[in-house]
Amino acid sequence: MQSTQILELIKYEGNNIFIKRDDLIPFSFGGNKARKAKLFFEDLINNKYDCVVTYGSFSSNHCRVVANMASSNNLSCYIITPNEGIKETENRKMIKLFGAKFIECELNLVKETIDNLLCNLKAEGKKPYFIQGGGHGNIGTQAYVDAFNEILYFEKEKKIKFDYIFHASGTGTTQAGLICGNLINNSNKKIVGISIARKNPYGKKVVYESVKSYLDRIYSKKINIEDITFIDNYIGEGYGYYNSEIINVIKQILTFNGIPLDTTYTGKAFWGMKEHIKLNKISDKNILFIHTGGTPLFFDDLNEIVDI
Ligand SMILES: *Cc1c(COP(=O)(O)O)cnc(C)c1O
C-alpha cells in the first residue's frame, strides 16, 4: 500500500503534534479498517474463499469497509449485528447499499449466530471467510506493523524522530501492530493507546494477547504487559460517550486545520491525548497522532457538533 501522508498539525504545550492521515486511505472513506481489510481480502482471494462473514454494531466502520470490499469483488457479505439500540447511521445505510445481508441477534447470541451461519453456508457448498469484529487478529496486526514501517520511512526521509505515537484504541489491534513494529525495529517510541471504551486490566490484556500472538508466530521478541500503555482515563460513560470538550476539539481541528474527527474514536482520542500530555507535563517532543478514520461517523455527529 502507498504510504499515507504525515503532516505537522499544531504546537501544543511545547510539543510538535503531527498527524498521519489513515483516514485518507483511498477506499470506502478509508480509516484503519480499510488498512486491515485490504490484507484480509488478499488472504481471502489467495485462498479462494467465496463469501465473507463478519460482525459489528450499527455504526461499525469495519462492517462498512468489509461490505464495500465484498461488493467490489462481487462476493456475498453477511453482517451479524446485535439488535440493541439500532439507529440509522451513515455506515448502516452504506452497508445496505452494498447489498450485504444483515443478520440481527441478541448481543449474547452473537457467537452462536456466527457459528450457525458459517455451518449453514458450508452445508450449501460455500467457502465462507470469517473476519473477527474490527478486523482483529494477526492479519489486522500486520496492517499496523506496515503502518509503523511507513512512519520509520518518513522519519528517515525528513530527518525527524517521533518520541510518541498516540491513537484511538478499541479492540487493540491497531495498537498491537504499532507495538510489534516498534519492537521489531528497536525503535523505542512510546505508543499510547487512548481507550475509547475498554477499561483496564481487560483492555491492556487484549492488546498484550494480540502482540504475543503476532510475535510468537514470526519473531523471537518478547513483551511485558507493563510495557503496554493503554490509557482508560478518557472513556467517560463508555463507547460512544462524549462531552463538550471533545466537541470543542473537533470544532477546532476542523475549523483551523480542515480535518474531520468524530466523537466515538478520533475526536475522543485527540482530546484524551491533549489531556494526557498536560497531566504528564510532556513537552519538547515530536508527537504523532494517527488519524484512524471514521469519516462517516463525523456526519452522524454533525447536528450535535453544530448545536453545542
Ligand atoms: C475501529 C476504530 C478504531 C480502533 O481500532 P482498533 O484496532 O480496534 O483498536 C479507532 N478509530 C476508528 C475510526 C475506528 O473505526
PDB file of N, CA, C and O in Angstrom, residues 53 57 64 78 169 194 199 203 228 270 273 291:
ATOM      1  N   VAL A  53     -18.026 -13.300   6.073  1.00  0.00           N
ATOM      2  CA  VAL A  53     -18.887 -13.141   7.253  1.00  0.00           C
ATOM      3  C   VAL A  53     -18.130 -12.323   8.290  1.00  0.00           C
ATOM      4  O   VAL A  53     -16.963 -12.609   8.571  1.00  0.00           O
ATOM      5  N   SER A  57     -21.316  -3.371  15.184  1.00  0.00           N
ATOM      6  CA  SER A  57     -22.502  -2.612  15.592  1.00  0.00           C
ATOM      7  C   SER A  57     -23.095  -1.853  14.401  1.00  0.00           C
ATOM      8  O   SER A  57     -22.527  -1.849  13.311  1.00  0.00           O
ATOM      9  N   ARG A  64     -18.726  -1.478   7.269  1.00  0.00           N
ATOM     10  CA  ARG A  64     -18.864  -0.716   6.021  1.00  0.00           C
ATOM     11  C   ARG A  64     -17.769  -1.091   5.028  1.00  0.00           C
ATOM     12  O   ARG A  64     -18.025  -1.392   3.867  1.00  0.00           O
ATOM     13  N   TYR A  78     -22.092 -11.171   4.724  1.00  0.00           N
ATOM     14  CA  TYR A  78     -23.064 -11.322   5.812  1.00  0.00           C
ATOM     15  C   TYR A  78     -22.551 -10.580   7.036  1.00  0.00           C
ATOM     16  O   TYR A  78     -21.414 -10.799   7.469  1.00  0.00           O
ATOM     17  N   SER A 169      -7.723   3.620  20.691  1.00  0.00           N
ATOM     18  CA  SER A 169      -7.607   2.165  20.827  1.00  0.00           C
ATOM     19  C   SER A 169      -8.958   1.554  21.172  1.00  0.00           C
ATOM     20  O   SER A 169      -9.618   1.969  22.127  1.00  0.00           O
ATOM     21  N   ILE A 194      -5.243   5.515  23.448  1.00  0.00           N
ATOM     22  CA  ILE A 194      -6.284   6.142  24.268  1.00  0.00           C
ATOM     23  C   ILE A 194      -7.547   5.303  24.098  1.00  0.00           C
ATOM     24  O   ILE A 194      -8.132   5.264  23.009  1.00  0.00           O
ATOM     25  N   LYS A 199     -11.910  -0.817  29.645  1.00  0.00           N
ATOM     26  CA  LYS A 199     -11.175  -0.455  30.856  1.00  0.00           C
ATOM     27  C   LYS A 199     -10.046  -1.448  31.073  1.00  0.00           C
ATOM     28  O   LYS A 199     -10.086  -2.580  30.588  1.00  0.00           O
ATOM     29  N   GLY A 203      -8.610  -4.176  28.849  1.00  0.00           N
ATOM     30  CA  GLY A 203      -8.205  -3.533  27.599  1.00  0.00           C
ATOM     31  C   GLY A 203      -6.747  -3.790  27.286  1.00  0.00           C
ATOM     32  O   GLY A 203      -6.387  -4.167  26.160  1.00  0.00           O
ATOM     33  N   ILE A 228       2.920  -1.976  28.028  1.00  0.00           N
ATOM     34  CA  ILE A 228       1.831  -1.514  27.158  1.00  0.00           C
ATOM     35  C   ILE A 228       1.119  -0.336  27.819  1.00  0.00           C
ATOM     36  O   ILE A 228       0.697  -0.427  28.975  1.00  0.00           O
ATOM     37  N   PHE A 270      -8.116  12.330  20.428  1.00  0.00           N
ATOM     38  CA  PHE A 270      -7.318  13.546  20.294  1.00  0.00           C
ATOM     39  C   PHE A 270      -7.431  14.373  21.579  1.00  0.00           C
ATOM     40  O   PHE A 270      -6.443  14.889  22.104  1.00  0.00           O
ATOM     41  N   MET A 273      -5.521  12.596  24.252  1.00  0.00           N
ATOM     42  CA  MET A 273      -4.073  12.840  24.067  1.00  0.00           C
ATOM     43  C   MET A 273      -3.687  14.179  24.691  1.00  0.00           C
ATOM     44  O   MET A 273      -2.690  14.275  25.410  1.00  0.00           O
ATOM     45  N   HIS A 291      -4.567   9.361  12.619  1.00  0.00           N
ATOM     46  CA  HIS A 291      -5.996   9.558  12.319  1.00  0.00           C
ATOM     47  C   HIS A 291      -6.517   8.254  11.741  1.00  0.00           C
ATOM     48  O   HIS A 291      -6.263   7.932  10.580  1.00  0.00           O
TER      49      HIS A 291
END
